[in-house]
CSV table of C-alpha atoms in Angstrom, one decimal:
chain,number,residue,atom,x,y,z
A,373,UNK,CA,-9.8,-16.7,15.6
A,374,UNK,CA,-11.4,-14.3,12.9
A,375,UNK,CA,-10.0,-13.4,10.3
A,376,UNK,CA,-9.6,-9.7,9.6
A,377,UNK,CA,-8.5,-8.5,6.1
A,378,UNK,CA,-7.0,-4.8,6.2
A,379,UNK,CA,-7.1,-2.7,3.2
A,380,UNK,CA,-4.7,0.3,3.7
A,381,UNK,CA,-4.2,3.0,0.9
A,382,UNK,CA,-1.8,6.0,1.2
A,383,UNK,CA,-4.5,7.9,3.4
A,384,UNK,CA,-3.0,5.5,6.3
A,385,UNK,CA,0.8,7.0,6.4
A,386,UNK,CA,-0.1,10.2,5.6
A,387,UNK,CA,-0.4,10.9,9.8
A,388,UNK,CA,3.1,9.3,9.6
A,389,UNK,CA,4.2,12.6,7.6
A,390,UNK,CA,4.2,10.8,4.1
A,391,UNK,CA,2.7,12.3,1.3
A,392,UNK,CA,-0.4,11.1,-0.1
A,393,UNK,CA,-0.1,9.0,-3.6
A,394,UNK,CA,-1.2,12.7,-6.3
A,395,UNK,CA,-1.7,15.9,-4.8
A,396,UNK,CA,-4.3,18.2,-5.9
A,397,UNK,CA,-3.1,19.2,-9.1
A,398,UNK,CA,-2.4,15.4,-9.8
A,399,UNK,CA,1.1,15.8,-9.0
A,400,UNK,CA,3.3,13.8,-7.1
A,401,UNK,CA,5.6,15.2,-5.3
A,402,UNK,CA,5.5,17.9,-7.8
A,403,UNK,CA,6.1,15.4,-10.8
A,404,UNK,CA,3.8,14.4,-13.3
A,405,UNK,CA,2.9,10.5,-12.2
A,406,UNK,CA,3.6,9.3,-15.4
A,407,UNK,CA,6.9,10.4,-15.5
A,408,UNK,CA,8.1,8.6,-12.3
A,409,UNK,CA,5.5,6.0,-12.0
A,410,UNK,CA,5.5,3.9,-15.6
A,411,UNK,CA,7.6,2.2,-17.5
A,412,UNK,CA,7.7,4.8,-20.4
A,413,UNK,CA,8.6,6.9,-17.5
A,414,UNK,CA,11.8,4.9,-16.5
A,415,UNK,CA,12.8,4.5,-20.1
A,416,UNK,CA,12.6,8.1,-21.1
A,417,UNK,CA,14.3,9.8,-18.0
A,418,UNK,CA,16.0,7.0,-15.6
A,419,UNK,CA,17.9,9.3,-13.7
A,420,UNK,CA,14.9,11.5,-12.9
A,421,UNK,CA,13.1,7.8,-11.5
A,422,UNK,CA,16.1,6.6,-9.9
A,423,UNK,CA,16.2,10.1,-7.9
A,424,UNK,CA,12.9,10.5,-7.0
A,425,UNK,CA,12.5,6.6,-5.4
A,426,UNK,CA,15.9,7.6,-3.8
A,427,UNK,CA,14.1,10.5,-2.2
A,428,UNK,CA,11.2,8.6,-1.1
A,429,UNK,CA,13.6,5.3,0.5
A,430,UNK,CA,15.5,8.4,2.4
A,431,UNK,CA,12.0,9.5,4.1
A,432,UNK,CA,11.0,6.1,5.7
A,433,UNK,CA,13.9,6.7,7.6
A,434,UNK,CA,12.5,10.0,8.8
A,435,UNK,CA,9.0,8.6,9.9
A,436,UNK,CA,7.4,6.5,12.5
A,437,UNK,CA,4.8,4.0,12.1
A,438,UNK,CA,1.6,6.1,13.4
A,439,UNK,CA,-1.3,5.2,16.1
A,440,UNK,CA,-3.6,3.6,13.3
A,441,UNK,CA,-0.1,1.4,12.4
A,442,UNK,CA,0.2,-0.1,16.4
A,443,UNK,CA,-3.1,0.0,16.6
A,444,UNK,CA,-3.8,-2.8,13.6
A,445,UNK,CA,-1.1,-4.6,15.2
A,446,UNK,CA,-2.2,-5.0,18.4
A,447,UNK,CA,-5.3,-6.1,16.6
A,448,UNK,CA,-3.3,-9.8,16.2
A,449,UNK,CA,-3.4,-10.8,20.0
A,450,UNK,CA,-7.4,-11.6,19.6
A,451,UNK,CA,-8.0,-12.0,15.7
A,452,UNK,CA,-5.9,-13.3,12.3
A,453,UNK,CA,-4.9,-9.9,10.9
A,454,UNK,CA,-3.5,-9.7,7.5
A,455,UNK,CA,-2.8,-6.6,6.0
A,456,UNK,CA,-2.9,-6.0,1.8
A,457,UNK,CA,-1.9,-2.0,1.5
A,458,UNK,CA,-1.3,-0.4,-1.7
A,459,UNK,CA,1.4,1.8,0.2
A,460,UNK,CA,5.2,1.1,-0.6
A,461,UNK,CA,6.8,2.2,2.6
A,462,UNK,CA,7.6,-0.6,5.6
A,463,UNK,CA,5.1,1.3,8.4
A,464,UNK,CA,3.1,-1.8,8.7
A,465,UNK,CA,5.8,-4.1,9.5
A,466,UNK,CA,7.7,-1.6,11.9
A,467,UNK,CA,4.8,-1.1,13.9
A,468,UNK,CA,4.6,-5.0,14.3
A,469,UNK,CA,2.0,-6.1,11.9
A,470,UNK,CA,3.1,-10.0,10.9
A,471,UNK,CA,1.3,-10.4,7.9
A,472,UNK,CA,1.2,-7.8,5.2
A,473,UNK,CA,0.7,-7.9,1.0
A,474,UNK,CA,2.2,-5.0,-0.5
A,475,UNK,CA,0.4,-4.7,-3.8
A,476,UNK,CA,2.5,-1.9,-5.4
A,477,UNK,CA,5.5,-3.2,-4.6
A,478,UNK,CA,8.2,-1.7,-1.8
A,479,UNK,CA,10.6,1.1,-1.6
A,480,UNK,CA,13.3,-1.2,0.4
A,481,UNK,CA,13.6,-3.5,-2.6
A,482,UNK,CA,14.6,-3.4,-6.0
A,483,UNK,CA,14.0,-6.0,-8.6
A,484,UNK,CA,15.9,-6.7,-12.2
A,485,UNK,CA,14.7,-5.1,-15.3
A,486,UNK,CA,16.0,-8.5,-16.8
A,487,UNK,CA,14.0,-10.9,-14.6
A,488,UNK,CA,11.6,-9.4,-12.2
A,489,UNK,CA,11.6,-12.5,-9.9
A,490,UNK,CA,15.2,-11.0,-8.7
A,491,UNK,CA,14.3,-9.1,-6.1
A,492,UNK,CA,16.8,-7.6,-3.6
A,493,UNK,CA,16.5,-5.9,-0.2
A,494,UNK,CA,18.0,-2.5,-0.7
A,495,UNK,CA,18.1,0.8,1.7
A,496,UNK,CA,20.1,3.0,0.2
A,497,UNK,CA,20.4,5.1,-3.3
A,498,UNK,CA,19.8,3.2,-6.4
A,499,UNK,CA,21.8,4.6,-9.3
A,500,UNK,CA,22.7,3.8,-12.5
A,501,UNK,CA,25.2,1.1,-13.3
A,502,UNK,CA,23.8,-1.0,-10.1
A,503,UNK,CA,23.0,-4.5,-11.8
A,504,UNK,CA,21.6,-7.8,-10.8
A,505,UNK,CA,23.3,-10.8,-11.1
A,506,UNK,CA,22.8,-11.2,-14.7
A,507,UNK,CA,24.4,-7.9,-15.2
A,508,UNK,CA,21.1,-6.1,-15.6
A,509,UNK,CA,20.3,-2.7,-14.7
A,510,UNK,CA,17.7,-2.6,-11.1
A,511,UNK,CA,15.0,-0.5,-11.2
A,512,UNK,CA,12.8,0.0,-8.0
A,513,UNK,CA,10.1,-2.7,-7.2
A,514,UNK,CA,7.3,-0.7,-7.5
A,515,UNK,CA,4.0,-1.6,-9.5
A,516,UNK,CA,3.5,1.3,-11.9
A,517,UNK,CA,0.6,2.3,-14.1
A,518,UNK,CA,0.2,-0.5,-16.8
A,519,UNK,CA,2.1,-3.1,-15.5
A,520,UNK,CA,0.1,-5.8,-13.9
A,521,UNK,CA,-0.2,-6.7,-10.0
A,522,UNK,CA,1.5,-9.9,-9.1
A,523,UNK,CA,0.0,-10.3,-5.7
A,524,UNK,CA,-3.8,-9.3,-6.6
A,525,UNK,CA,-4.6,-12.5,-6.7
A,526,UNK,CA,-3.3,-13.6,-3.1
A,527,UNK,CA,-4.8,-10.2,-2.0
A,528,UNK,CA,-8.5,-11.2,-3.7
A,529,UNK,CA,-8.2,-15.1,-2.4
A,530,UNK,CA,-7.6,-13.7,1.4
A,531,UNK,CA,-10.1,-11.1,1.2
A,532,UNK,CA,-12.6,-13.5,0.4
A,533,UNK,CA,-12.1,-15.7,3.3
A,534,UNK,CA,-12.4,-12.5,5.6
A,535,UNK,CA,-14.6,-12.3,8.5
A,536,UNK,CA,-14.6,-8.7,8.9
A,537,UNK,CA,-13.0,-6.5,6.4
A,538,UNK,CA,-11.3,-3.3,7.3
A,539,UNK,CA,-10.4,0.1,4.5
A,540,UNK,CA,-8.4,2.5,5.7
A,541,UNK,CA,-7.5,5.6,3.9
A,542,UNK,CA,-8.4,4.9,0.3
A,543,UNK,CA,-10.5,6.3,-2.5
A,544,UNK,CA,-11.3,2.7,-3.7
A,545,UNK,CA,-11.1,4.4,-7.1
A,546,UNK,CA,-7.6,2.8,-8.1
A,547,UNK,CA,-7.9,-0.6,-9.9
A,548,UNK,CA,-7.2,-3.6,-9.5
A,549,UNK,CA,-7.0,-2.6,-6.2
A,550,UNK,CA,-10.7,-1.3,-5.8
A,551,UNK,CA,-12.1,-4.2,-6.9
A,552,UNK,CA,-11.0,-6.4,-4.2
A,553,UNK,CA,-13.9,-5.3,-2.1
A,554,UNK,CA,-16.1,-7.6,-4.4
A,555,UNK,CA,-14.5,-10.7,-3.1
A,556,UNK,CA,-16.1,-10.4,0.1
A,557,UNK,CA,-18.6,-12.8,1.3
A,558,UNK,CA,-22.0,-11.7,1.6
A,559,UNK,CA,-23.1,-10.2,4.4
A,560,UNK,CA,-19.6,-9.7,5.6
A,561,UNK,CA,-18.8,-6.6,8.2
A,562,UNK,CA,-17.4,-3.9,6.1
A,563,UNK,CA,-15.4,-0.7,7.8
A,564,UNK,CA,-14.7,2.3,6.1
A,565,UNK,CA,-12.3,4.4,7.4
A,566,UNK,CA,-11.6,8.0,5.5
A,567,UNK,CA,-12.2,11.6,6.6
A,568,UNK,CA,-13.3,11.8,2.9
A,569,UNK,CA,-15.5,8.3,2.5
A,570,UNK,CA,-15.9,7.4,-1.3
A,571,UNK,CA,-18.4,4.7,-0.4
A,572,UNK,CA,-21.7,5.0,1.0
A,573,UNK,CA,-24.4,2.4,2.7
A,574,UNK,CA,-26.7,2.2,0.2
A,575,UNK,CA,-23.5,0.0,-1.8
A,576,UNK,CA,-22.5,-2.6,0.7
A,577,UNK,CA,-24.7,-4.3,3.4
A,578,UNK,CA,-23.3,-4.3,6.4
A,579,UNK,CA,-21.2,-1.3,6.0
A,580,UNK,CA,-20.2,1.1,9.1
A,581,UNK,CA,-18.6,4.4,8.0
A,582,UNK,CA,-16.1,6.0,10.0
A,583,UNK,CA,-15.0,9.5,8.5
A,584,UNK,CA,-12.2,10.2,10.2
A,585,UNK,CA,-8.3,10.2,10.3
A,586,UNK,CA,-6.6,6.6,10.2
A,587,UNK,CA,-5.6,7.3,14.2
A,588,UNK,CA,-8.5,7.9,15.5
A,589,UNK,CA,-10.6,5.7,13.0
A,590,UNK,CA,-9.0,2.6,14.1
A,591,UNK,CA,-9.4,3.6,17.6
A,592,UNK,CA,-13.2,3.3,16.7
A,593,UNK,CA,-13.4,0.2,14.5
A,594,UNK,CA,-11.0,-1.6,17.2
A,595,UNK,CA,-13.6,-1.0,20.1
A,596,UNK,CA,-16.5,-2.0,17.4
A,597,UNK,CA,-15.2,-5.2,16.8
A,598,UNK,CA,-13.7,-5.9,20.4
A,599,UNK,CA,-16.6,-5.5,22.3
């Protein structure tokens, strides 16, 4: 079977009903990304970090994995499909995807501040004074700005052994994450899927561009590659 390498950024859930990574303004969900999503962040207003990963865990269970989700997992009865998405919600997996790399980490765990390999499944609020086992406080386990990205490495090692490679719903602007693109194998099949594409012909060979929603988008690169 071939292998097909998915690349899924926050444009993919947004059909889903969840909000797309900064706003406008730069704003996420009306907060300065720094002051939710880094560790000087966490260490100069906890509560306010705690509270607004609670908020985000509490919409995943408001949302439904969209067409573009099903879609990608259908994709597995005729190729190897793995997924490497820089989105922290469980869309993938719930629509039925079997393989998927979360990058940024996952609202449904947490992790020690004390040892970051303890990770712990966890769907409901985090607050202060939950600890690990060693009697350290959890934070969520989410990458944020300046701290590194354990998995890039499994993410750039898969997406060089990809037969066709698939992005959906990214700028390809945030690193590391836009650099996995250069692990590709020449003359490699390249979709781009974004109503907004970031990326133009003239930078990849074999590059098809799809401007449109994830749904729909899919719909298209599916019967591309199936026929």
């Amino acid at each position: 079977m071939k292998k097909v390498v998915v690349l899924t950024g926050a444009g993919m859930s947004a059909e889903s009903g969840i909000n797309t990574f900064r706003d406008a303004n730069g704003l996420w969900e009306g907060h300065d990304v720094m002051q939710v999503a880094s560790p000087q962040g966490w260490y100069e207003n906890q509560e306010l970090v705690l509270d607004f990963y609670n908020q985000r865990r509490k919409q995943l269970f408001e949302v439904e994995p969209n067409k573009g989700h099903l879609l990608l997992a259908d994709l597995e009865t005729e190729f190897e499909v793995e997924i490497i998405t820089q989105n922290v919600d469980n869309l993938h997996e719930r629509a039925g995807s079997s393989k998927v790399v979360h990058l940024h980490g996952e609202l449904l765990k947490v992790r020690s501040t004390m040892d970051e390999s303890l990770v712990y499944d966890w769907e409901k609020d985090l607050i202060t004074g939950d600890l690990c086992e060693l009697g350290s406080q959890l934070r969520p386990h989410i990458v944020w700005f300046g701290e590194s990205v354990p998995l890039l490495d499994i993410a750039a090692e898969s997406t060089s052994k990809a037969d066709i490679l698939v992005i959906i719903g990214t700028s390809m602007q945030v690193y590391p994450a836009a650099s996995l693109i250069n692990y590709v194998q020449e003359n490699t099949p390249i979709y781009f899927i974004d109503p907004k594409p970031a990326v133009s012909h003239h930078q990849f060979d074999n590059l098809t561009v799809i401007p449109e929603k994830a749904g729909t988008g899919v719909l298209k690169m599916v019967e591309m590659i199936t026929k």
